[in-house]
Amino acid sequence: MDLTLSPADEAFRAEARTWLAAHVPRTPLPSLETGEGFAAHRAWEAELAADRWSVVSWPEVYGGRGADIVRWLVFEEEYYAAGAPGRVGQNGINLLAPTLFDHGTERQRARILPSMATGEVVWAQAWSEPEAGSDLASLTSRAVRTDGGWLLSGQKAWSSRAAFADRAFGLFRSEPGTPRPHQGLTYLMFDLRAPGVTVRPVGRLDGRPAFAEVFLDEVFVPDEDVIGEPGGGWRVAMSTAGNERGLTLRSPGRFLAAADRLVDLWRGRADPSDTALRDRVADAVIGARAYQLFTYAGASRFLDGGTTGPEASLNKVFWSEYDIALHETALDLLGPDGESADTDWSEGYVFSLAGPIYAGTNEIQRDIIAERLLGLPKGRR
Amino acid sequence: MRFLLDAEQRAFADSLDAMLTAADTPSVVRDWSRGDHDGGRALWSRIAKAGVFALAVPEAYEGMGPHPVELAVGFVELGRHAVPGPLVETVAAAALLAELADPLPAGRLLPSLASGEASATLALDGAYALDGDAATTRLALAADGLRLAPGHGPVRASLDPARRLTPLTPGGELLATAPPVAHALVWARLATAAQALGVGLALLDRTVAYVGQRTQFGVPVGSFQAVKHRLADAKIALEFARPLLFGAALTMAPADVAAAKVTACEAAYATARTALQLHGAIGYTAEYDLSLWLAKARALRTAWGTPAQCRAEVLSGGARRW
């Protein structure tokens, strides 16, 4: 058991740190959840990609560096420690790309991944529907067979960044009337600007159009944009969900950097006699370290040939609740300034509030932990 | 980087677990609570033979240590089986004696602690020492230094009946004038964190088993979401305490160990509350064995550093910690 990085990994860390120090914008970019901010973040993706820093864990042929999981964790630590911008390409990079690596064809990878790596094409997810949230398998949006492809119709909801993104991926019912709801679903990719697509931006809590409803009316999708077998989309999508809940969506580096900033804020602002607030700051520091070490343990299992299973649900509940507590502590430390909507802390706070809801609500995650990790009997939800 | 226990470390845990499972620790605990130490001493000797105490004693003093990671592995198992006695205190005493400027007390006292012939208790804040009536070596931090206490006062009951609190008699031989108390505290907190994690894991296991077989309204109560979600939260708390424990054992930095201590103890205590609630009335009885772990989770929470003291330690360092 050890936590020592190899000299080569340390050299990688130094290289990343040097590059980031020279390139990270001095002033923060406008909010990712605005048109202006989205464009600025897209340009940043291109700058990252130009020196092959946008997708370090991908093979070199698609614009990556073939970094193993430890180097990816190291990169993320450096990335957030440097105060670098949020990643506008994250839905594609973290959710769609792993699916393409596992279930896509070589042609699909060659066609889709390079423009994802540069931010030229930004992807949105299209899972939920008005009547299919936690019970995702009950979705009713249809894919109907047509010459050379499929016609998509229906409504998708809560599609993050669909207001500004280029393309989307999600599940559609291609075989109605199957005995079980998760059968007969197909995993498809579509253009958000194709004929028949209407995107209606929806303001999140602070009014910014962070997500959108997507209406589809006989939208044509060619066969080449099906991932995996038609009708076998559930299994393909669940492998994405595993990635989303697991090691890839929220890296420890993000929380280590946030906890550091919180400690700085506390040292600069806090009343030393306020031990209640001090305890919460300590918990933020401890939680970031716990999450880092938990992730290193998971990465070690990966290196030894393991995979992410239901353990990913432990991770998802932990980071989503941690993120809110950290930002609540920061806003309380700011006192009256905590009310301002234009700080990094307030932006992070609003963002964090969605964490326990998306990527499988924390209630669903707790069911998974109880049934699949603890072995408790299934029951009615 | 491989942040996982290796095969040898896992085998050490498994062998201790098997030995302690066979030892019927609940009856040993109940005897110990009444001041009958015979079964506990026999168990102590087997734990020592397995090498647990030697892990805290340097080779120069007939130990095998210091090996904090393996010690943490061992103490998780001791906690899991609710083993009674001054376990943490013996480790802390060994760490303290090994680092005294004068090597003579270590040469005299450490070999028997490593072998299990002796056990130690330790009072650093002047109040009570754990199991001073059972320990053979009683160390007390007095105003003028570390003393070998000549005896102990009357036993005071603890919320955990298996923890017998004893004042130490003032006076006795002066072993050192400036003992490295902070060093001993780090070892005490590490061992307590490990023990607490083991207590929490046992409480979770027992409760999962119970709600799986306890039937109400015609179904196992463990099929109810309200029950499942409490157990899921206990699982999350324990599984995030575990890497902090082993990360701290690797660095032995005071802030890391304090983080592990407060997190493991709070996770164990939260699990105890959940275990009691989900067992219902049967869990609220002394005769049901669950009480042995419930009581220990509460006691360990404030032993060797309160939650607030540990959190303050976490923030006491410099700028970037990790």
CSV table of C-alpha atoms in Angstrom, one decimal, chain A residues 374, chain B residues 5 13 17 72-73 75-82 193-209 231 234-243 245-246 264 267-272 275 290 293 297:
chain,number,residue,atom,x,y,z
A,374,LEU,CA,-25.6,-4.5,1.4
B,5,LEU,CA,-4.1,-3.4,1.2
B,13,ALA,CA,-6.8,-9.2,8.9
B,17,ASP,CA,-10.9,-12.2,12.3
B,72,ALA,CA,-4.5,-0.1,11.7
B,73,VAL,CA,-5.4,-3.4,9.9
B,75,PHE,CA,-7.2,-2.6,15.2
B,76,VAL,CA,-10.0,-2.7,12.7
B,77,GLU,CA,-10.4,-6.4,13.6
B,78,LEU,CA,-10.2,-5.7,17.3
B,79,GLY,CA,-12.9,-3.1,17.0
B,80,ARG,CA,-15.0,-5.4,14.8
B,81,HIS,CA,-15.0,-8.0,17.6
B,82,ALA,CA,-15.4,-5.5,20.5
B,193,ALA,CA,-9.8,5.5,14.5
B,194,ALA,CA,-9.1,1.9,13.4
B,195,GLN,CA,-10.9,0.4,16.3
B,196,ALA,CA,-13.9,2.7,15.7
B,197,LEU,CA,-14.0,1.8,12.1
B,198,GLY,CA,-14.1,-1.9,13.1
B,199,VAL,CA,-16.9,-1.1,15.6
B,200,GLY,CA,-18.9,0.6,12.9
B,201,LEU,CA,-18.4,-2.2,10.4
B,202,ALA,CA,-19.6,-4.7,12.9
B,203,LEU,CA,-22.7,-2.6,13.7
B,204,LEU,CA,-23.5,-2.3,10.1
B,205,ASP,CA,-23.1,-6.0,9.4
B,206,ARG,CA,-25.2,-7.0,12.4
B,207,THR,CA,-28.0,-4.5,11.5
B,208,VAL,CA,-28.1,-5.6,7.8
B,209,ALA,CA,-28.5,-9.2,8.9
B,231,LEU,CA,-28.1,1.8,6.2
B,234,ALA,CA,-24.0,4.3,7.3
B,235,LYS,CA,-22.2,2.4,4.5
B,236,ILE,CA,-21.1,5.7,2.8
B,237,ALA,CA,-19.8,7.1,6.1
B,238,LEU,CA,-17.8,4.0,6.9
B,239,GLU,CA,-16.4,3.6,3.4
B,240,PHE,CA,-15.1,7.1,3.3
B,241,ALA,CA,-13.6,6.8,6.7
B,242,ARG,CA,-11.6,3.8,5.6
B,243,PRO,CA,-9.3,5.5,3.1
B,245,LEU,CA,-7.5,5.8,8.1
B,246,PHE,CA,-5.1,4.1,5.8
B,264,ALA,CA,-14.0,7.1,11.8
B,267,ALA,CA,-19.1,7.3,11.2
B,268,ALA,CA,-19.1,4.6,13.9
B,269,TYR,CA,-21.3,6.6,16.1
B,270,ALA,CA,-23.8,7.5,13.4
B,271,THR,CA,-23.9,3.8,12.5
B,272,ALA,CA,-24.5,3.0,16.2
B,275,ALA,CA,-28.2,0.2,14.4
B,290,LEU,CA,-25.5,-5.3,20.0
B,293,TRP,CA,-20.7,-2.3,20.1
B,297,ALA,CA,-19.0,3.6,19.5
